[in-house]
Short mmCIF file of C-alpha atoms and ligand atoms in Angstrom, two decimals:
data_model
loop_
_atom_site.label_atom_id
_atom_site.label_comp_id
_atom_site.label_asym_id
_atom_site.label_seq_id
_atom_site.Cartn_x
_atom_site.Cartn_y
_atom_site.Cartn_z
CA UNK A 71 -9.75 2.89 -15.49
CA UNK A 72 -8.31 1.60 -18.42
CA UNK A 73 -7.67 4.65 -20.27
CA UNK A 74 -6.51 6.22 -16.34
CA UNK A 75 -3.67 4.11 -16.48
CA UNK A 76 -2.24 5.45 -19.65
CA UNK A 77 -3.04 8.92 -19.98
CA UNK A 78 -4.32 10.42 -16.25
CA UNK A 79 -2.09 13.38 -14.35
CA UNK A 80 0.28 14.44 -17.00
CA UNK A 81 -1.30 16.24 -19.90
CA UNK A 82 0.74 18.00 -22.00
CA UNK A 83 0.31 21.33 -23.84
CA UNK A 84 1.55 22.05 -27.71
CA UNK A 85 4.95 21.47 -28.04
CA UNK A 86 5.49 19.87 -24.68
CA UNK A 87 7.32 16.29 -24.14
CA UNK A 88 4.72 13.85 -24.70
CA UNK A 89 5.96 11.71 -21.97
CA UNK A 90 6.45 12.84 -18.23
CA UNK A 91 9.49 14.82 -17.85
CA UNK A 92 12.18 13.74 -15.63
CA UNK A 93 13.24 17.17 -13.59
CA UNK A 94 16.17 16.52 -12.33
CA UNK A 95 16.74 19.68 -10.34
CA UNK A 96 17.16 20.12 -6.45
CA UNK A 97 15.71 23.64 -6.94
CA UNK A 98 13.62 26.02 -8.82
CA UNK A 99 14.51 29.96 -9.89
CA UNK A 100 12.33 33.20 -9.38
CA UNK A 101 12.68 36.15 -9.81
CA UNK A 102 12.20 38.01 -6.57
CA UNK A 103 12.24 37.20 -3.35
CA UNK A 104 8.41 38.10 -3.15
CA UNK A 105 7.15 35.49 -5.36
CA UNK A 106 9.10 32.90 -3.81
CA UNK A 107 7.53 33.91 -0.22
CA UNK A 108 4.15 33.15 -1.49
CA UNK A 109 5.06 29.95 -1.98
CA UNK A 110 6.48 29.54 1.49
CA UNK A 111 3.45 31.15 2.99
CA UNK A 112 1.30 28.49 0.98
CA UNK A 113 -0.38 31.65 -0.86
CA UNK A 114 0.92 30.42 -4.21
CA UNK A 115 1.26 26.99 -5.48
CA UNK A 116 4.79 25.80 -6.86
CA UNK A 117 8.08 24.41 -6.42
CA UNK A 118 10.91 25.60 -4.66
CA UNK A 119 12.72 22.39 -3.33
CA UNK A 120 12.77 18.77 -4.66
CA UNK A 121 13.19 17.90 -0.83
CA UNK A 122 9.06 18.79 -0.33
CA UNK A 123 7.75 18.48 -4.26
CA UNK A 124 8.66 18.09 -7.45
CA UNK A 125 7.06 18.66 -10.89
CA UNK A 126 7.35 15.05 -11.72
CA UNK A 127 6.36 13.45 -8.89
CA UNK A 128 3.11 15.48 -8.84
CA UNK A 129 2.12 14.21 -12.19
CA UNK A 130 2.99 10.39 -11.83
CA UNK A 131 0.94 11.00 -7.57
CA UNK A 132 -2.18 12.59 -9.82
CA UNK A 133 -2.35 10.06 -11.92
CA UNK A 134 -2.54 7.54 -8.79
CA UNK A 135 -5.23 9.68 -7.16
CA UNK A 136 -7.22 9.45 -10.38
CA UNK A 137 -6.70 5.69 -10.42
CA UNK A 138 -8.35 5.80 -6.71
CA UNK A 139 -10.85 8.11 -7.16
CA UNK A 140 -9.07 10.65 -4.66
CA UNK A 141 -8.88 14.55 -4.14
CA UNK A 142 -4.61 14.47 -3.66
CA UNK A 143 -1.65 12.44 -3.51
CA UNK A 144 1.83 12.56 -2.93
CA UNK A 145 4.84 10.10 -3.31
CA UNK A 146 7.26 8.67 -1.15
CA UNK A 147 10.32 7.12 -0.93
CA UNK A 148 9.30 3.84 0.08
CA UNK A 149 5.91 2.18 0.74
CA UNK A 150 7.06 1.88 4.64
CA UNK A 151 7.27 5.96 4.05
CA UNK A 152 3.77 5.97 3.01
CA UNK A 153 2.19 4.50 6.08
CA UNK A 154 4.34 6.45 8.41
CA UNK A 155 3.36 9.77 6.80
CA UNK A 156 -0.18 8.22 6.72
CA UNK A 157 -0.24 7.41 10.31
CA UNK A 158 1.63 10.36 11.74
CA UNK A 159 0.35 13.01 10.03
CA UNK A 160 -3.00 12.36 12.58
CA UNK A 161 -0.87 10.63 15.12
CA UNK A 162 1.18 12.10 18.12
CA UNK A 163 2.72 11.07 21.22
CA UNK A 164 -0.32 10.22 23.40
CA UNK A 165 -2.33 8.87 20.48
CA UNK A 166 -3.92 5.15 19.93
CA UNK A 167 -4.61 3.12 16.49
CA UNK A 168 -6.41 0.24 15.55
CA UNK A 169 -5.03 -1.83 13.10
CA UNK A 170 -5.99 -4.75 11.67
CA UNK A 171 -3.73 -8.01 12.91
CA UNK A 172 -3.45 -9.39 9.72
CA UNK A 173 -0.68 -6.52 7.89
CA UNK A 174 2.60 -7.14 6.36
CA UNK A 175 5.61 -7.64 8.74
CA UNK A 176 6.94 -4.00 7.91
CA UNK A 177 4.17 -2.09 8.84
CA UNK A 178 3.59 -4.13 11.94
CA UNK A 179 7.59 -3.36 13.10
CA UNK A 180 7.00 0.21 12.07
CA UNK A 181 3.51 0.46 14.37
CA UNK A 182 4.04 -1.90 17.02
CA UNK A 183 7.58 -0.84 18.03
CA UNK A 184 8.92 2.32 16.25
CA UNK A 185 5.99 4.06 16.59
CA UNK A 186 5.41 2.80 20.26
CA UNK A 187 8.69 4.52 20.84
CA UNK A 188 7.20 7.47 19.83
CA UNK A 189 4.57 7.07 22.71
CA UNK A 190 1.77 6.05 19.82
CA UNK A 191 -0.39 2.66 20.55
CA UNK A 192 -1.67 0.25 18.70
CA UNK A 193 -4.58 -2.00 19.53
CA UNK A 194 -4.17 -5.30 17.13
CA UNK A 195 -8.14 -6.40 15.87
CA UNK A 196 -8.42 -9.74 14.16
CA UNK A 197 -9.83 -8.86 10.21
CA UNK A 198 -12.44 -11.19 10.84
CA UNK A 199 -13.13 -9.81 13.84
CA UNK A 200 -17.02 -9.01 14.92
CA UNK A 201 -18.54 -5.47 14.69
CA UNK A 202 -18.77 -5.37 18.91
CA UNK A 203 -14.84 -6.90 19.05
CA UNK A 204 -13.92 -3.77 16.47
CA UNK A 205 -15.82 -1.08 18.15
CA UNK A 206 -14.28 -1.91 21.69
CA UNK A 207 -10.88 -1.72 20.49
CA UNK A 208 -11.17 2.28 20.23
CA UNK A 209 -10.20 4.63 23.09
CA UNK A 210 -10.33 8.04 23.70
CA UNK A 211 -7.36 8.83 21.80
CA UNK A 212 -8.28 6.85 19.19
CA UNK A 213 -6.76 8.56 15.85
CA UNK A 214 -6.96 6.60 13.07
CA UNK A 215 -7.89 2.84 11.38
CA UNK A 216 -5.50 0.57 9.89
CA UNK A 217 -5.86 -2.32 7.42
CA UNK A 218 -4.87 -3.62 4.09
CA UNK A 219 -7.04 -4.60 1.64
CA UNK A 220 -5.62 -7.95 0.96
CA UNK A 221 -3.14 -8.66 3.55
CA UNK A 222 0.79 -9.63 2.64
CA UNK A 223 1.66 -12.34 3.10
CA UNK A 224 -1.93 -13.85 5.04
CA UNK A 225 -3.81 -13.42 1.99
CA UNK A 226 -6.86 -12.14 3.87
CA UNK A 227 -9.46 -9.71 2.80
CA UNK A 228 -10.12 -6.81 4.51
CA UNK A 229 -14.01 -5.86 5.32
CA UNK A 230 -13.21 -2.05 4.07
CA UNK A 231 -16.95 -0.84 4.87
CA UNK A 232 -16.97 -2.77 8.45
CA UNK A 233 -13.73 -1.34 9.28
CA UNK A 234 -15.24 2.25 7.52
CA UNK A 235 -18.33 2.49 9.45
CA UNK A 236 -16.35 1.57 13.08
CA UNK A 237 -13.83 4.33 12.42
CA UNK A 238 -16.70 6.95 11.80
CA UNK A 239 -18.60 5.89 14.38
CA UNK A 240 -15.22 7.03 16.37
CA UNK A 241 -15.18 10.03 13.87
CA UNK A 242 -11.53 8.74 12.84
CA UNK A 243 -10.74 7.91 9.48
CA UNK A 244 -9.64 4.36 7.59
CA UNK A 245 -6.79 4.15 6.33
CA UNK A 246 -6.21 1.06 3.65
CA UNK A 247 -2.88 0.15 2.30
CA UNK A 248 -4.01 -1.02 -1.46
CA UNK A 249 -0.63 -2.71 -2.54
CA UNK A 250 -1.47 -5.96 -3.46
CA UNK A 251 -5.06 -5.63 -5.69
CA UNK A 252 -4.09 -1.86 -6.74
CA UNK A 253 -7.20 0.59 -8.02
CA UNK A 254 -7.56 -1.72 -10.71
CA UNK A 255 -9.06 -4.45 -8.72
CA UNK A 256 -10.34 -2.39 -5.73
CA UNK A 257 -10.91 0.68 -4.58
CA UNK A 258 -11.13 1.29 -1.16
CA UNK A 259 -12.59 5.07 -1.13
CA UNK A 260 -15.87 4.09 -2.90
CA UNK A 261 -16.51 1.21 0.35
CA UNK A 262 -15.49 4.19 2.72
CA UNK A 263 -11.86 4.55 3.28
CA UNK A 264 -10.62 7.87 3.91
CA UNK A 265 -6.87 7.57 2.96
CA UNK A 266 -5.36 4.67 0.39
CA UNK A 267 -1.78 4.12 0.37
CA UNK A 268 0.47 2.13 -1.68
CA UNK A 269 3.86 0.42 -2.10
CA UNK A 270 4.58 1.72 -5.39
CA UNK A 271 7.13 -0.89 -5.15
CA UNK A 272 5.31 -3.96 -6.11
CA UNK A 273 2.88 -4.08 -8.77
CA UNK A 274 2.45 -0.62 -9.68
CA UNK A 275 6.27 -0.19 -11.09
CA UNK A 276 5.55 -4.34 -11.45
CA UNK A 277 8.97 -4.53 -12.96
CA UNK A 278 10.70 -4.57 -9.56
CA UNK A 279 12.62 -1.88 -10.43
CA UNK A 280 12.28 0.85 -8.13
CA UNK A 281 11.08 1.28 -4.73
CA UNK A 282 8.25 3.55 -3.71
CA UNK A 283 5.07 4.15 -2.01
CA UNK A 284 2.15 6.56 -2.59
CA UNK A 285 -0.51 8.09 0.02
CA UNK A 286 -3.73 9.27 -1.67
CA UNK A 287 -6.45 10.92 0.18
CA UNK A 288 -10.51 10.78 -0.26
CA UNK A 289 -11.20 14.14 0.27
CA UNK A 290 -14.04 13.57 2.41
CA UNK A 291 -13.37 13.09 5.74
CA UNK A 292 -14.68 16.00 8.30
CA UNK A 293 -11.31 16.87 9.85
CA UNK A 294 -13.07 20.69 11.52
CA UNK A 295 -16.14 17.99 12.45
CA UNK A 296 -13.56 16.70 15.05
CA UNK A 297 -11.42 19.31 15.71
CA UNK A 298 -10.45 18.67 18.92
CA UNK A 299 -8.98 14.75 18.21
CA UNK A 300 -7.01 16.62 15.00
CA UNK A 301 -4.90 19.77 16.12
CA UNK A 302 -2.15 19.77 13.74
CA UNK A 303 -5.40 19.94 10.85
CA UNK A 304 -7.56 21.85 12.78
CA UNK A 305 -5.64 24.77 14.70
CA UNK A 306 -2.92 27.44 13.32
CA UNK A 307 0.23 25.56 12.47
CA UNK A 308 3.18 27.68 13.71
CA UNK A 309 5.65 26.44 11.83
CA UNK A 310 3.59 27.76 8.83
CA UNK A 311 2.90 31.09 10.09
CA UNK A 312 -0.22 30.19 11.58
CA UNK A 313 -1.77 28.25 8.75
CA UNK A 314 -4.98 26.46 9.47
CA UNK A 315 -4.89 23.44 6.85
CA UNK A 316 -8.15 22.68 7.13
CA UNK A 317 -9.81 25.81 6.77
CA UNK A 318 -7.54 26.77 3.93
CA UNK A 319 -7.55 23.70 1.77
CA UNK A 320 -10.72 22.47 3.12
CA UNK A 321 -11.80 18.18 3.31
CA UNK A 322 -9.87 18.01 -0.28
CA UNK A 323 -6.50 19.09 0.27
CA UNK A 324 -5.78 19.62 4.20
CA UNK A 325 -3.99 15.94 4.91
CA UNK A 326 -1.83 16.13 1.58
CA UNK A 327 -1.09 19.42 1.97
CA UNK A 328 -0.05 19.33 6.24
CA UNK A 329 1.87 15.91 4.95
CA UNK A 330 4.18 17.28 2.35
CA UNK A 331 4.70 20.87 4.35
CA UNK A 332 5.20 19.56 7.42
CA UNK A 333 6.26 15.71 7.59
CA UNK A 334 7.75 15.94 3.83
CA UNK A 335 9.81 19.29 5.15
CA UNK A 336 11.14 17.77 7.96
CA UNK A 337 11.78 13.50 7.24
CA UNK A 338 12.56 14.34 3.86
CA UNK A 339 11.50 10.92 2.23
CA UNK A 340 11.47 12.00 -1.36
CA UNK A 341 10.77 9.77 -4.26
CA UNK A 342 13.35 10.19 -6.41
CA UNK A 343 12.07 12.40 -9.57
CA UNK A 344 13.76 9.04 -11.99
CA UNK A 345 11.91 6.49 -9.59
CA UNK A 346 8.65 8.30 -10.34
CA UNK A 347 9.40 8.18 -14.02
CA UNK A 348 10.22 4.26 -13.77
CA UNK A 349 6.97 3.87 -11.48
CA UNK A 350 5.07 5.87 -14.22
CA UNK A 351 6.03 3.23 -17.31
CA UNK A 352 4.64 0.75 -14.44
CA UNK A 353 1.06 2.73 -14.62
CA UNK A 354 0.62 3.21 -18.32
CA UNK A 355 0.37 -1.30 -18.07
CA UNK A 356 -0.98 -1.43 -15.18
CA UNK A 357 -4.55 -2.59 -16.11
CA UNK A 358 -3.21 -5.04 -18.72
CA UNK A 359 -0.90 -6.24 -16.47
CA UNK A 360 -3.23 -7.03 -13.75
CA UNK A 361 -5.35 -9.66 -14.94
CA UNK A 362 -2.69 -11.66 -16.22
CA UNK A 363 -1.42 -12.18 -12.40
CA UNK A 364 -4.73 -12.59 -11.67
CA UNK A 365 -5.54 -15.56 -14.15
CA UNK A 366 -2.11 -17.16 -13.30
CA UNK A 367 -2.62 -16.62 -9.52
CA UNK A 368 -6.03 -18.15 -10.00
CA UNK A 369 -4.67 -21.21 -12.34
CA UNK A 370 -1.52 -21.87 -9.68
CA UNK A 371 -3.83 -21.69 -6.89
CA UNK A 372 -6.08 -24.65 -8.57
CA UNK A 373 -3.74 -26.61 -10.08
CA UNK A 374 -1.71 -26.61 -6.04
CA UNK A 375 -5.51 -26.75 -4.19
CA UNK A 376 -5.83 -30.50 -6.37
CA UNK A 377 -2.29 -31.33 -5.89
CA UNK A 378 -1.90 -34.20 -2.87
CA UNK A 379 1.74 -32.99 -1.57
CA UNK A 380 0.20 -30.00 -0.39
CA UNK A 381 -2.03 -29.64 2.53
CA UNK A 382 -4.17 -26.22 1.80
CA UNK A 383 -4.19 -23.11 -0.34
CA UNK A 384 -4.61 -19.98 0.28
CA UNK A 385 -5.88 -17.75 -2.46
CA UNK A 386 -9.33 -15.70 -2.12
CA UNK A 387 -9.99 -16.63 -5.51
CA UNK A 388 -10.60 -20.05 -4.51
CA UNK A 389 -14.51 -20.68 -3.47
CA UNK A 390 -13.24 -22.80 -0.64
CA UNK A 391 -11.50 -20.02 0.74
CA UNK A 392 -12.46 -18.37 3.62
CA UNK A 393 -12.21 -14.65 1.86
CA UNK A 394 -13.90 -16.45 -1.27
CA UNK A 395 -17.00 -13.76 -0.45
CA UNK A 396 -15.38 -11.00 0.77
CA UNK A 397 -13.37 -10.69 -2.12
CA UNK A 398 -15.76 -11.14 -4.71
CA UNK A 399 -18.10 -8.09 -3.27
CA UNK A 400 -14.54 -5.81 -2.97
CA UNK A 401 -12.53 -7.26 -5.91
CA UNK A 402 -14.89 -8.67 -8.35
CA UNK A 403 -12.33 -8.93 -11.06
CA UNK A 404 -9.58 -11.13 -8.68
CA UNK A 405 -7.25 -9.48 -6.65
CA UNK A 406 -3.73 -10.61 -7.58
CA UNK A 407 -1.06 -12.90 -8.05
CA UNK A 408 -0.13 -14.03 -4.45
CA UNK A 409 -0.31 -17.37 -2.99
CA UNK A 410 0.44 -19.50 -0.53
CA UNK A 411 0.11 -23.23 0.51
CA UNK A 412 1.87 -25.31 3.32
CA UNK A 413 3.78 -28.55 1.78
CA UNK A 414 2.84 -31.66 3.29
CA UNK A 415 6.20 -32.63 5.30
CA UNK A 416 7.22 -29.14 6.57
CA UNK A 417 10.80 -27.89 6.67
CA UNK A 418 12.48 -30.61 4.38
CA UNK A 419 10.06 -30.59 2.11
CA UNK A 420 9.81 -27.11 1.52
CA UNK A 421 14.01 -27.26 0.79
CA UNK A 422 13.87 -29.68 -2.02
CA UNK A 423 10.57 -28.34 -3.33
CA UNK A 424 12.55 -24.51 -3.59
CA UNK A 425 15.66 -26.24 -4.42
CA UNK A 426 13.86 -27.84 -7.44
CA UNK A 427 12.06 -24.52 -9.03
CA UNK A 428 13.27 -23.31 -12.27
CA UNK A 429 11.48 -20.41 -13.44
CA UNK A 430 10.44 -19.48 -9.46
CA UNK A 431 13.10 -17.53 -8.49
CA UNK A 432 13.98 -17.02 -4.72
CA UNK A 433 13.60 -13.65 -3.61
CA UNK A 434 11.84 -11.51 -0.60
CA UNK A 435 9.99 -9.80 -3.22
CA UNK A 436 6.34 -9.96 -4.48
CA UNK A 437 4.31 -8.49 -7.60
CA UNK A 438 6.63 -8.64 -10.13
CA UNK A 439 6.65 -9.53 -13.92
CA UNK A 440 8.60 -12.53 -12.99
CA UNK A 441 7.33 -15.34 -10.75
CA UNK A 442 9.62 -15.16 -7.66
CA UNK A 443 8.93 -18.18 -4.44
CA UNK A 444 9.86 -17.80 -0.75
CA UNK A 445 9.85 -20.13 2.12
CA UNK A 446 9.61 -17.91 5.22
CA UNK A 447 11.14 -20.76 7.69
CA UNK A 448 14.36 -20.54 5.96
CA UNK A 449 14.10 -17.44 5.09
CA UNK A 450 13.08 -14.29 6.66
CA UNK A 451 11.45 -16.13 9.67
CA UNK A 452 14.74 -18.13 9.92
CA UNK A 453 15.28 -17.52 13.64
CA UNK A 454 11.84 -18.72 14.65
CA UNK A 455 11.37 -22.19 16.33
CA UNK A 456 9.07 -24.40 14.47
CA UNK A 457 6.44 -23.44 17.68
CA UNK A 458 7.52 -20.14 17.02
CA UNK A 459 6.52 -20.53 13.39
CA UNK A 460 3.42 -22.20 14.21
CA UNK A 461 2.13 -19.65 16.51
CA UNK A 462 2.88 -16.70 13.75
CA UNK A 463 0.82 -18.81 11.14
CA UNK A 464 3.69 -19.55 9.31
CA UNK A 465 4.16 -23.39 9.39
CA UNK A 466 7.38 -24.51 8.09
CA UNK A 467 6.21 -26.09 5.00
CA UNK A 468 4.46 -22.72 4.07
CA UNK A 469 5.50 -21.28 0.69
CA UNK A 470 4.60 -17.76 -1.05
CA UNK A 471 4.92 -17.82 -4.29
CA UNK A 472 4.06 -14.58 -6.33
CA UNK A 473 2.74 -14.95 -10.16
CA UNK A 474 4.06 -13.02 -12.84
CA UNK A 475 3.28 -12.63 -16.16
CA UNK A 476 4.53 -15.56 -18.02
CA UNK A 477 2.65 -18.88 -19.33
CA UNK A 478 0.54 -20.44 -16.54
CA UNK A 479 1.25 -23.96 -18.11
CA UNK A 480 5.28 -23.11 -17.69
CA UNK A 481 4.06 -22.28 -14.21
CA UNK A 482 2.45 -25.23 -13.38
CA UNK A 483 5.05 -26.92 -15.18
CA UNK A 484 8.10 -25.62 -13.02
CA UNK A 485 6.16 -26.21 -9.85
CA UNK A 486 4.56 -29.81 -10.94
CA UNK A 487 8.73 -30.61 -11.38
CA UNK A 488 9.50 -29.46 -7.61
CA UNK A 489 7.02 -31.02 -5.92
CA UNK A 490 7.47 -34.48 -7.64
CA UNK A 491 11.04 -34.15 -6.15
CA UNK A 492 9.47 -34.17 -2.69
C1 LIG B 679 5.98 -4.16 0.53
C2 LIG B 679 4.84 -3.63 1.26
C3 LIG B 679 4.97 -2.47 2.07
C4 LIG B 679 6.29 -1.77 2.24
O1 LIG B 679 6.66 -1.18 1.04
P1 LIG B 679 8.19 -0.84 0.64
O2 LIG B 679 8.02 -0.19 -0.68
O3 LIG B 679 8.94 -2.14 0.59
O4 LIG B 679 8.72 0.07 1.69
C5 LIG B 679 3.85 -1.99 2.70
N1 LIG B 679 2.64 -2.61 2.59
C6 LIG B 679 2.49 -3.72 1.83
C7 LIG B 679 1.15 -4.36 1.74
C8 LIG B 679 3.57 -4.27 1.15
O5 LIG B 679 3.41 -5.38 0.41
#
């Protein structure tokens, strides 16, 4: 893994740059018109627009389908991208997912309205919920499995090979957003997911520098096996001369392939060919990086678990938490830096404890070098009533803070300061 981060998807040959090359071009030049029609008849492989590929992206996305032990990637513009091309690439107007309740706030606006605009339904399963409870949330139009590995902001832990063996019982595949523990602390395809996406955004570039999302798939799921629940995979594709994906690029390529002819042709959300070069320096640290949010996410969660202004924890590194097991068979080595706690005295307490941080900055941002603190009740849940709030498991006094990479005693230091001004 270690060595994966570094030196995976771009290898250079004698003479060539010896880090990835930022091609900044819109287009690419042949030399007749013939060998460019290959390429648009998917007979050759190449690059004609930086709208649908480009040389630099594919080297920073094969690095990231190394890291997850996948057949293909691609990158997108955003990590919101990434689940949408996830989701829709087996999803049309008439078709039903199951998604986990417990998903960040995003993703749940972009299934349970925008996509329900597009006539696709969602059925909401608690993560916790029982194997019966899972298995009679699917329908006939079932299409696909949503969860994330370790949910943001609810800090819970996804059971990937519960949620795996319901969706092939279906014969649909899982798809698992991997943000918050990346490959280096989990990896979702060996407990049976069938597509892993990312938002490249958080601890990936982990400099909070450039905005991004990934979509990597397994390469193993039986799209011809269930042919008739997967048409745009499974029959000609007219808009590409009657290609079959999954014949011609078999389990391995079909989904990356039908996502970045199709859905990358026609939405168009590109990473930028510089973002992918930023997200890259992210990758080469990645696994040296990730244990130090780790130990500080694990040293803020104690030191705020023993702490008598605050009223509980959540972290699943904690062996009081309720994930405590979960995570330790998915993410032996800790998962990451998140975590939140609810301040005894809600609302006013939470002001002059964010008032009173120091290093903490205030931002709606997570997985970062720097440690960064939110308090969702004044914040991005601001128009909620405090029943509102309660309902949404957000109590007013709840606080997110996200560990970076500096000194955990500086840490404890900056928040031991606010909360004594409670
Ligand atoms: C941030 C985030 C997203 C959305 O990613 P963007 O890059 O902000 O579009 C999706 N899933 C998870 C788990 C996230 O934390």
């Amino acid at each position: 893994m270690d060595t994966k981060c570094v030196q995976a998807g771009y290898r250079p040959g004698n003479g060539e740059p010896r880090q990835i090359p930022i091609i900044q071009s819109t287009t690419f030049k042949y030399a007749t018109s013939e060998d460019m029609g290959k390429l648009f008849d998917l007979e050759a492989s190449g690059y004609f627009y930086s709208r649908l590929q480009n040389p630099t992206n594919d080297y920073v996305a094969a690095k990231i389908a190394e890291l997850e032990g996948g057949t293909a990637a691609m990158l997108t513009s955003s990590g919101q991208a990434a689940n949408f091309f996830a989701l829709f690439n087996i999803c049309e107007c008439g078709s039903h997912i199951v998604s986990s309740s417990s998903i960040y706030g995003g993703t749940f606006n972009l299934i349970s309205v925008t996509m329900a605009k597009m006539g696709i339904e969602t059925t909401f399963v608690s993560p916790d919920c029982t194997v019966e409870e899972l298995n009679a949330a699917f329908k006939e139009n079932t299409r696909a499995v949503f969860g994330e590995s370790i949910a943001n902001p609810a800090l819970t832990v996804l059971d990937i090979e519960k949620f795996a063996k319901a969706a092939h019982g279906h014969g649909v595949p899982l798809i698992v957003d991997n943000t918050f523990p990346t490959p280096v602390n989990c990896r979702p395809i060996e407990w049976g997911a069938d597509i892993v996406t990312h938002s490249t955004t958080k601890y990936m570039d982990g400099h909070g520098a450039a905005v991004g999302g990934a979509i990597v798939d397994a390469g193993k799921f039986d799209w011809m096996a269930h042919r008739d629940k997967f048409p745009g995979l499974c029959e000609p594709d007219e808009s590409y001369h009657g290609i079959t994906y999954a014949e011609k690029f078999g389990k391995e390529g079909a989904f990356i392939t039908k996502c970045t002819s199709q859905l990358m042709r026609d939405l168009g959300c590109m990473q930028s060919p510089q973002s992918a070069y930023i997200l890259n320096l992210g990758l080469e640290s990645l696994h040296v990086r990730m244990p130090r949010h780790v130990a500080n996410g694990q040293a803020v969660a104690e030191f705020l678990s023993r702490h008598p202004q605050v009223s509980y924890v959540n972290y699943p590194g904690l062996e009081e938490d309720k994930y405590y097991e979960t995570a330790k068979k998915y993410m032996p080595n800790g998962g990451c830096g998140v975590v939140s706690f609810e301040l005894k005295g809600g609302r006013a307490a939470a002001e002059t404890f964010m008032k009173h941080l120091k290093l903490a900055a205030i931002e709606t941002h997570v997985a970062d070098a720097r440690t960064c603190c939110l308090n969702p009740a004044t914040s991005t849940h601001r128009q909620m009533t405090e029943r509102q709030l309660a309902a949404a498991g957000v109590p007013a006094g709840l606080i997110r803070i996200s560990c970076g990479l500096e000194d955990k005693e500086d840490l404890i230091a900056d928040l031991s300061n606010a909360l004594a001004a409670i």
